[in-house]
């Protein structure tokens, strides 16, 4: 077992796992929470759970957040049940702590929760074929549809203004001005690149304010690695990481998926020559997403799919650079300039998306015509 920085006995006692504890493995994909797979032996059979420590520095209202997650997971569970699906694998459900609460606060005041583990499934960090990304698009489109009748007023904003690019830009400008880490001189070109794009930051927020885009229940963190793919069929069967499910724009979810998945390299690739925006991957995701969610989208949403991809990529670049300037207080980092490296990949993608914007819009139009949406 790996070195753990928490008291595992306490966690093993906190939840009613059942069976004999065998092992605990770190799942290291996320930038925010700490995630573990716990394995037990139940009468000779292996049973897994997903145990996660919530980052309460990022998520300031953990109890309210868990209320959201309880509601959303129940809703999705019932949907899967009513379509005759496998509730153990096609949705998440919460394993309550022994005291009946959907979380456990340990003696060090750390906040834990536990979910079913999606067996015989895997996540993907980097798209290797358009088909995989198309399947991710289908899965996120389905997720959006399944939540379309969820009572939106029952959701608290777990991070206020999470994708409000106007306030994100203001935060970024403040980070530049404060320069708390003293690193601003290391990234003058990147700062300049972002500063020149202030106008873009107001486009979707403006449409939202004018009532030109509908508020929906959205996921808000639609990275490819938040889809579990079935090991046998390759289909995207379950969407995970539900902490940011809250009212938002479908375009946030679409754009964020493209940001991460339509790249030829990892989010923290140091060699920018390897980082390219892939119109082919973009096309695949558009086709998958529109296949499942297209008929529910308004013309204003469809017309901004391409633009939202660029905007969400810019937003993420801005967040990484802001964190670098603030001294790496938000995202987990593995080395000194990790956030700067991440920012650079995002800005390279923004640049290439700008050059490909006409093509991207043509791809969306083409897919709409094929699917009878236009
Ligand atoms: C964070 O935790 P993870 O890796 O799924 C972040 C997202 C960013 C993403 C960038 C709550 O997501 O907003 O897009 O990193 N989540 C939060 O990779 O800030
Ligand atoms: Mg995640």
Short mmCIF file of C-alpha atoms and ligand atoms in Angstrom, two decimals:
data_model
loop_
_atom_site.label_atom_id
_atom_site.label_comp_id
_atom_site.label_asym_id
_atom_site.label_seq_id
_atom_site.Cartn_x
_atom_site.Cartn_y
_atom_site.Cartn_z
CA UNK A 1 0.00 0.00 0.00
CA UNK A 2 1.15 3.49 -0.81
CA UNK A 3 2.02 5.99 1.91
CA UNK A 4 -1.19 7.63 2.97
CA UNK A 5 -1.39 10.97 4.73
CA UNK A 6 -4.59 10.15 6.60
CA UNK A 7 -5.68 7.66 9.22
CA UNK A 8 -7.12 4.83 7.15
CA UNK A 9 -8.47 3.00 10.21
CA UNK A 10 -10.68 5.96 10.96
CA UNK A 11 -12.09 5.97 7.44
CA UNK A 12 -12.59 2.20 7.46
CA UNK A 13 -14.66 2.56 10.61
CA UNK A 14 -16.59 5.60 9.42
CA UNK A 15 -18.39 3.87 6.53
CA UNK A 16 -20.19 0.56 6.57
CA UNK A 17 -18.09 -1.09 3.87
CA UNK A 18 -18.60 -4.71 4.82
CA UNK A 19 -16.06 -7.41 4.07
CA UNK A 20 -12.37 -7.59 4.90
CA UNK A 21 -10.24 -4.62 3.87
CA UNK A 22 -7.61 -5.60 1.30
CA UNK A 23 -6.05 -2.50 -0.24
CA UNK A 24 -6.24 1.19 -1.01
CA UNK A 25 -5.01 2.70 -4.28
CA UNK A 26 -4.57 6.38 -5.14
CA UNK A 27 -6.44 7.56 -8.24
CA UNK A 28 -4.42 10.55 -9.30
CA UNK A 29 -6.23 12.26 -12.16
CA UNK A 30 -7.85 15.27 -10.51
CA UNK A 31 -6.34 18.67 -9.74
CA UNK A 32 -8.53 19.36 -6.72
CA UNK A 33 -9.72 16.42 -4.59
CA UNK A 34 -7.81 13.34 -3.37
CA UNK A 35 -9.36 10.12 -4.63
CA UNK A 36 -8.81 6.50 -3.60
CA UNK A 37 -10.09 3.08 -4.61
CA UNK A 38 -10.67 0.88 -1.57
CA UNK A 39 -10.86 -2.86 -2.15
CA UNK A 40 -12.52 -5.37 0.19
CA UNK A 41 -12.89 -9.11 0.23
CA UNK A 42 -16.54 -10.06 0.63
CA UNK A 43 -16.86 -13.86 0.91
CA UNK A 44 -14.04 -14.39 -1.56
CA UNK A 45 -15.23 -11.74 -4.01
CA UNK A 46 -13.58 -8.37 -4.52
CA UNK A 47 -15.67 -5.30 -3.89
CA UNK A 48 -14.43 -1.78 -4.62
CA UNK A 49 -15.47 1.66 -3.39
CA UNK A 50 -14.44 5.12 -4.42
CA UNK A 51 -13.42 7.16 -1.39
CA UNK A 52 -12.66 10.81 -1.78
CA UNK A 53 -11.43 13.64 0.38
CA UNK A 54 -13.16 16.82 -0.70
CA UNK A 55 -10.94 19.88 -1.00
CA UNK A 56 -12.71 22.28 1.34
CA UNK A 57 -10.32 25.07 0.47
CA UNK A 58 -11.86 25.04 -3.02
CA UNK A 59 -15.37 23.90 -2.05
CA UNK A 60 -16.25 26.19 0.83
CA UNK A 61 -19.72 24.81 1.50
CA UNK A 62 -19.15 21.06 1.62
CA UNK A 63 -22.40 20.14 3.34
CA UNK A 64 -24.50 22.09 0.83
CA UNK A 65 -22.39 20.59 -1.95
CA UNK A 66 -23.21 17.10 -0.70
CA UNK A 67 -26.89 18.05 -0.72
CA UNK A 68 -26.54 18.81 -4.42
CA UNK A 69 -24.72 15.55 -5.01
CA UNK A 70 -27.33 13.54 -3.08
CA UNK A 71 -30.13 15.06 -5.16
CA UNK A 72 -28.39 14.72 -8.49
CA UNK A 73 -27.18 11.16 -7.93
CA UNK A 74 -30.69 10.09 -6.86
CA UNK A 75 -32.20 11.69 -9.93
CA UNK A 76 -29.73 9.97 -12.23
CA UNK A 77 -30.16 6.67 -10.39
CA UNK A 78 -33.91 6.76 -10.98
CA UNK A 79 -33.41 7.59 -14.65
CA UNK A 80 -31.05 4.66 -15.13
CA UNK A 81 -33.45 2.41 -13.24
CA UNK A 82 -36.42 3.45 -15.35
CA UNK A 83 -34.60 2.77 -18.60
CA UNK A 84 -33.64 -0.68 -17.31
CA UNK A 85 -29.94 0.16 -17.00
CA UNK A 86 -27.34 -1.11 -14.56
CA UNK A 87 -27.50 1.25 -11.54
CA UNK A 88 -24.22 -0.13 -10.20
CA UNK A 89 -22.30 1.05 -13.25
CA UNK A 90 -24.27 3.70 -15.14
CA UNK A 91 -24.54 6.18 -12.30
CA UNK A 92 -22.94 7.07 -9.01
CA UNK A 93 -24.59 6.60 -5.67
CA UNK A 94 -23.47 7.65 -2.23
CA UNK A 95 -22.53 5.21 0.51
CA UNK A 96 -23.58 6.94 3.71
CA UNK A 97 -21.35 7.10 6.75
CA UNK A 98 -22.39 4.93 9.71
CA UNK A 99 -24.12 7.91 11.30
CA UNK A 100 -26.41 8.15 8.27
CA UNK A 101 -24.84 11.29 6.82
CA UNK A 102 -23.63 11.34 3.21
CA UNK A 103 -20.15 12.36 4.38
CA UNK A 104 -17.74 11.91 7.25
CA UNK A 105 -15.62 14.59 8.91
CA UNK A 106 -12.53 12.98 10.44
CA UNK A 107 -10.67 13.91 13.61
CA UNK A 108 -8.40 16.19 11.57
CA UNK A 109 -11.49 18.02 10.28
CA UNK A 110 -11.07 16.50 6.81
CA UNK A 111 -14.18 15.92 4.73
CA UNK A 112 -14.76 12.45 3.23
CA UNK A 113 -17.41 10.83 1.10
CA UNK A 114 -17.80 7.46 -0.54
CA UNK A 115 -19.31 6.30 -3.83
CA UNK A 116 -19.85 3.04 -5.66
CA UNK A 117 -16.90 2.11 -7.83
CA UNK A 118 -17.74 1.69 -11.51
CA UNK A 119 -16.38 -1.78 -12.27
CA UNK A 120 -15.08 -2.99 -15.65
CA UNK A 121 -14.68 0.56 -16.87
CA UNK A 122 -11.78 2.93 -17.48
CA UNK A 123 -11.12 6.62 -18.00
CA UNK A 124 -9.11 8.19 -20.81
CA UNK A 125 -6.53 10.95 -20.37
CA UNK A 126 -5.75 11.66 -24.00
CA UNK A 127 -7.92 11.05 -27.05
CA UNK A 128 -6.36 8.44 -29.30
CA UNK A 129 -9.10 8.00 -31.84
CA UNK A 130 -12.00 10.26 -32.86
CA UNK A 131 -14.42 7.47 -32.02
CA UNK A 132 -13.58 7.61 -28.30
CA UNK A 133 -14.20 11.32 -28.25
CA UNK A 134 -17.46 10.93 -30.12
CA UNK A 135 -18.56 8.50 -27.41
CA UNK A 136 -17.62 11.08 -24.77
CA UNK A 137 -19.76 13.63 -26.61
CA UNK A 138 -22.69 11.22 -26.60
CA UNK A 139 -22.25 10.58 -22.89
CA UNK A 140 -22.13 14.26 -21.91
CA UNK A 141 -25.08 15.02 -24.20
CA UNK A 142 -27.07 12.26 -22.51
CA UNK A 143 -26.04 13.53 -19.08
CA UNK A 144 -27.38 16.98 -19.95
CA UNK A 145 -30.68 15.51 -21.14
CA UNK A 146 -31.09 13.32 -18.04
CA UNK A 147 -30.76 16.41 -15.86
CA UNK A 148 -33.02 18.63 -17.97
CA UNK A 149 -35.95 18.02 -15.62
CA UNK A 150 -33.95 18.38 -12.41
CA UNK A 151 -35.30 21.20 -10.18
CA UNK A 152 -32.67 23.82 -10.78
CA UNK A 153 -33.67 25.96 -7.78
CA UNK A 154 -32.71 23.12 -5.45
CA UNK A 155 -29.05 23.42 -6.42
CA UNK A 156 -26.62 25.68 -4.60
CA UNK A 157 -23.73 27.20 -6.52
CA UNK A 158 -20.84 25.18 -5.12
CA UNK A 159 -18.36 27.71 -6.51
CA UNK A 160 -20.02 31.03 -7.30
CA UNK A 161 -19.31 32.48 -10.75
CA UNK A 162 -17.43 29.34 -11.67
CA UNK A 163 -17.60 29.91 -15.43
CA UNK A 164 -18.40 33.61 -15.37
CA UNK A 165 -15.63 34.65 -17.71
CA UNK A 166 -16.10 38.34 -16.90
CA UNK A 167 -15.38 37.74 -13.23
CA UNK A 168 -12.65 35.22 -14.15
CA UNK A 169 -11.00 37.95 -16.20
CA UNK A 170 -11.27 40.39 -13.29
CA UNK A 171 -9.67 37.79 -10.99
CA UNK A 172 -6.91 37.34 -13.53
CA UNK A 173 -6.22 41.07 -13.78
CA UNK A 174 -6.02 41.23 -10.00
CA UNK A 175 -3.57 38.31 -9.94
CA UNK A 176 -1.37 40.17 -12.43
CA UNK A 177 -1.56 43.37 -10.45
CA UNK A 178 -0.89 41.72 -7.06
CA UNK A 179 1.82 39.46 -8.47
CA UNK A 180 1.94 37.68 -5.11
CA UNK A 181 4.48 35.11 -6.31
CA UNK A 182 6.71 37.68 -7.98
CA UNK A 183 6.55 35.59 -11.17
CA UNK A 184 4.87 38.08 -13.51
CA UNK A 185 8.12 38.80 -15.35
CA UNK A 186 8.35 35.08 -16.31
CA UNK A 187 5.11 35.21 -18.23
CA UNK A 188 4.77 38.63 -19.83
CA UNK A 189 3.82 37.16 -23.26
CA UNK A 190 1.13 34.94 -21.79
CA UNK A 191 -0.33 37.83 -19.77
CA UNK A 192 -0.38 39.96 -22.90
CA UNK A 193 -2.09 37.22 -24.93
CA UNK A 194 -4.90 37.00 -22.36
CA UNK A 195 -5.25 40.77 -21.87
CA UNK A 196 -5.89 41.19 -25.61
CA UNK A 197 -8.92 38.92 -25.38
CA UNK A 198 -10.94 40.74 -22.73
CA UNK A 199 -13.80 41.33 -25.15
CA UNK A 200 -14.30 37.60 -25.73
CA UNK A 201 -14.88 37.14 -22.00
CA UNK A 202 -18.12 39.13 -22.10
CA UNK A 203 -19.82 37.38 -25.02
CA UNK A 204 -21.65 34.46 -23.36
CA UNK A 205 -22.18 36.31 -20.08
CA UNK A 206 -23.81 39.11 -22.09
CA UNK A 207 -26.08 36.69 -23.94
CA UNK A 208 -27.03 35.07 -20.65
CA UNK A 209 -27.89 38.43 -19.10
CA UNK A 210 -30.03 39.34 -22.10
CA UNK A 211 -31.89 36.04 -21.82
CA UNK A 212 -30.50 34.82 -25.15
CA UNK A 213 -29.18 31.56 -23.68
CA UNK A 214 -31.11 29.21 -21.37
CA UNK A 215 -29.83 28.39 -17.89
CA UNK A 216 -29.59 24.63 -17.51
CA UNK A 217 -28.37 22.12 -14.97
CA UNK A 218 -24.81 21.55 -16.15
CA UNK A 219 -21.78 19.56 -15.08
CA UNK A 220 -19.21 22.34 -15.40
CA UNK A 221 -16.13 20.11 -15.41
CA UNK A 222 -16.54 18.03 -18.54
CA UNK A 223 -13.00 16.78 -18.88
CA UNK A 224 -12.63 13.58 -20.82
CA UNK A 225 -11.35 11.84 -17.70
CA UNK A 226 -14.70 12.46 -16.01
CA UNK A 227 -16.31 9.86 -18.29
CA UNK A 228 -16.11 6.18 -17.42
CA UNK A 229 -15.94 4.01 -20.55
CA UNK A 230 -17.13 0.42 -20.54
CA UNK A 231 -14.15 -1.94 -20.96
CA UNK A 232 -16.07 -4.18 -23.37
CA UNK A 233 -18.22 -1.90 -25.51
CA UNK A 234 -16.10 1.26 -25.24
CA UNK A 235 -19.28 3.31 -24.66
CA UNK A 236 -19.23 6.19 -22.17
CA UNK A 237 -21.47 4.73 -19.46
CA UNK A 238 -21.12 7.01 -16.45
CA UNK A 239 -20.26 10.64 -15.83
CA UNK A 240 -18.35 11.25 -12.60
CA UNK A 241 -17.05 14.23 -10.58
CA UNK A 242 -20.38 15.84 -9.76
CA UNK A 243 -19.17 18.55 -7.36
CA UNK A 244 -19.71 21.36 -9.81
CA UNK A 245 -23.15 20.28 -11.05
CA UNK A 246 -25.08 23.52 -10.76
CA UNK A 247 -26.97 26.02 -12.90
CA UNK A 248 -24.93 26.95 -15.97
CA UNK A 249 -24.77 27.07 -19.74
CA UNK A 250 -24.66 24.02 -21.98
CA UNK A 251 -21.89 25.90 -23.80
CA UNK A 252 -19.68 25.74 -20.71
CA UNK A 253 -19.89 21.98 -20.78
CA UNK A 254 -19.44 21.66 -24.51
CA UNK A 255 -16.53 24.11 -24.63
CA UNK A 256 -14.73 22.58 -21.68
CA UNK A 257 -14.89 19.13 -23.25
CA UNK A 258 -13.30 20.46 -26.42
CA UNK A 259 -10.64 22.32 -24.47
CA UNK A 260 -9.37 19.14 -22.90
CA UNK A 261 -10.18 16.49 -25.46
CA UNK A 262 -9.65 18.08 -28.88
CA UNK A 263 -5.96 18.51 -28.16
CA UNK A 264 -3.23 16.26 -29.52
CA UNK A 265 -1.32 16.43 -26.24
CA UNK A 266 -1.77 16.39 -22.49
CA UNK A 267 -2.92 19.50 -20.67
CA UNK A 268 0.58 19.82 -19.19
CA UNK A 269 2.68 18.91 -22.22
CA UNK A 270 5.91 20.94 -22.07
CA UNK A 271 6.75 20.62 -25.76
CA UNK A 272 4.32 22.99 -27.44
CA UNK A 273 5.21 21.56 -30.87
CA UNK A 274 3.18 18.54 -29.81
CA UNK A 275 0.14 20.57 -28.81
CA UNK A 276 -2.41 21.11 -31.53
CA UNK A 277 -6.11 21.68 -31.75
CA UNK A 278 -7.56 18.76 -33.73
CA UNK A 279 -10.48 19.67 -36.02
CA UNK A 280 -10.98 15.95 -36.51
CA UNK A 281 -11.54 15.37 -32.79
CA UNK A 282 -13.72 18.46 -32.65
CA UNK A 283 -15.91 17.04 -35.42
CA UNK A 284 -16.20 13.71 -33.62
CA UNK A 285 -17.31 15.33 -30.36
CA UNK A 286 -19.79 17.62 -32.15
CA UNK A 287 -21.35 14.60 -33.85
CA UNK A 288 -21.63 12.62 -30.61
CA UNK A 289 -22.93 15.50 -28.54
CA UNK A 290 -25.48 16.67 -31.10
CA UNK A 291 -26.70 13.12 -31.59
CA UNK A 292 -27.86 12.94 -27.97
CA UNK A 293 -28.44 16.60 -27.00
CA UNK A 294 -28.88 18.39 -30.32
CA UNK A 295 -32.66 18.38 -30.44
CA UNK A 296 -32.83 20.15 -27.06
CA UNK A 297 -30.48 23.00 -27.99
CA UNK A 298 -31.59 26.48 -29.04
CA UNK A 299 -30.18 28.16 -32.18
CA UNK A 300 -28.20 30.54 -29.92
CA UNK A 301 -26.51 27.58 -28.28
CA UNK A 302 -25.75 25.81 -31.54
CA UNK A 303 -24.32 28.96 -33.12
CA UNK A 304 -21.88 29.39 -30.24
CA UNK A 305 -20.55 25.85 -29.89
CA UNK A 306 -17.36 26.70 -31.78
CA UNK A 307 -16.84 30.00 -29.97
CA UNK A 308 -17.46 28.43 -26.55
CA UNK A 309 -14.63 25.98 -27.20
CA UNK A 310 -12.20 28.82 -27.60
CA UNK A 311 -13.66 30.73 -24.65
CA UNK A 312 -13.51 27.86 -22.21
CA UNK A 313 -9.93 27.15 -23.25
CA UNK A 314 -9.03 30.79 -22.70
CA UNK A 315 -10.76 30.71 -19.32
CA UNK A 316 -8.78 27.69 -18.22
CA UNK A 317 -5.50 29.22 -19.44
CA UNK A 318 -6.37 32.33 -17.50
CA UNK A 319 -7.10 30.31 -14.35
CA UNK A 320 -3.83 28.37 -14.59
CA UNK A 321 -1.83 31.56 -15.11
CA UNK A 322 -3.71 33.37 -12.34
CA UNK A 323 -2.85 30.52 -9.98
CA UNK A 324 0.80 30.61 -11.08
CA UNK A 325 0.86 34.33 -10.31
CA UNK A 326 -0.86 33.81 -6.96
CA UNK A 327 1.72 31.21 -5.96
CA UNK A 328 -0.06 27.92 -6.77
CA UNK A 329 -2.73 28.01 -4.11
CA UNK A 330 -5.62 26.43 -6.05
CA UNK A 331 -4.62 23.64 -8.45
CA UNK A 332 -2.39 20.79 -7.30
CA UNK A 333 1.04 21.14 -8.90
CA UNK A 334 3.90 18.67 -9.22
CA UNK A 335 6.71 21.11 -9.96
CA UNK A 336 7.63 24.80 -9.88
CA UNK A 337 6.10 26.08 -13.11
CA UNK A 338 3.44 23.40 -13.64
CA UNK A 339 0.66 25.96 -13.84
CA UNK A 340 2.59 28.03 -16.38
CA UNK A 341 3.16 24.91 -18.50
CA UNK A 342 -0.58 24.17 -18.33
CA UNK A 343 -1.42 27.75 -19.25
CA UNK A 344 0.83 27.60 -22.31
CA UNK A 345 -0.91 24.54 -23.75
CA UNK A 346 -4.26 26.26 -23.32
CA UNK A 347 -3.12 29.45 -25.05
CA UNK A 348 -1.61 27.47 -27.92
CA UNK A 349 -4.99 25.78 -28.37
CA UNK A 350 -6.81 29.12 -28.24
CA UNK A 351 -4.52 30.44 -30.96
CA UNK A 352 -5.17 27.44 -33.19
CA UNK A 353 -8.91 27.51 -32.55
CA UNK A 354 -9.00 31.16 -33.60
CA UNK A 355 -7.28 30.20 -36.85
CA UNK A 356 -9.77 27.37 -37.36
CA UNK A 357 -12.94 29.17 -36.25
CA UNK A 358 -14.54 29.20 -39.71
CA UNK A 359 -13.83 25.53 -40.17
CA UNK A 360 -15.23 24.75 -36.71
CA UNK A 361 -18.44 26.61 -37.48
CA UNK A 362 -18.73 24.73 -40.79
CA UNK A 363 -18.28 21.45 -38.95
CA UNK A 364 -21.11 22.33 -36.55
CA UNK A 365 -23.36 23.34 -39.45
CA UNK A 366 -22.55 20.18 -41.37
CA UNK A 367 -23.38 17.99 -38.37
CA UNK A 368 -26.65 19.89 -37.84
CA UNK A 369 -27.68 19.32 -41.44
CA UNK A 370 -26.82 15.62 -41.26
CA UNK A 371 -28.82 15.21 -38.05
CA UNK A 372 -31.77 17.21 -39.38
CA UNK A 373 -31.29 19.97 -36.79
CA UNK A 374 -31.09 22.75 -39.38
C1 LIG B 1 -10.07 20.97 -12.15
O1 LIG B 1 -10.47 18.36 -10.41
P1 LIG B 1 -10.45 18.31 -11.90
O2 LIG B 1 -9.09 18.00 -12.39
O3 LIG B 1 -11.53 17.44 -12.49
C2 LIG B 1 -11.01 22.16 -12.07
C3 LIG B 1 -11.64 22.41 -13.42
C4 LIG B 1 -10.55 22.67 -14.45
C5 LIG B 1 -9.62 21.47 -14.47
C6 LIG B 1 -8.46 21.73 -15.40
C7 LIG B 1 -13.37 22.52 -9.15
O4 LIG B 1 -10.82 19.81 -12.43
O5 LIG B 1 -12.47 23.55 -13.36
O6 LIG B 1 -11.11 22.86 -15.74
O7 LIG B 1 -9.10 21.19 -13.16
N1 LIG B 1 -12.04 21.92 -11.07
C8 LIG B 1 -12.34 22.87 -10.15
O8 LIG B 1 -7.85 20.53 -15.73
O9 LIG B 1 -11.82 23.98 -10.14
MG1 LIG B 2 -12.20 15.39 -12.40
#
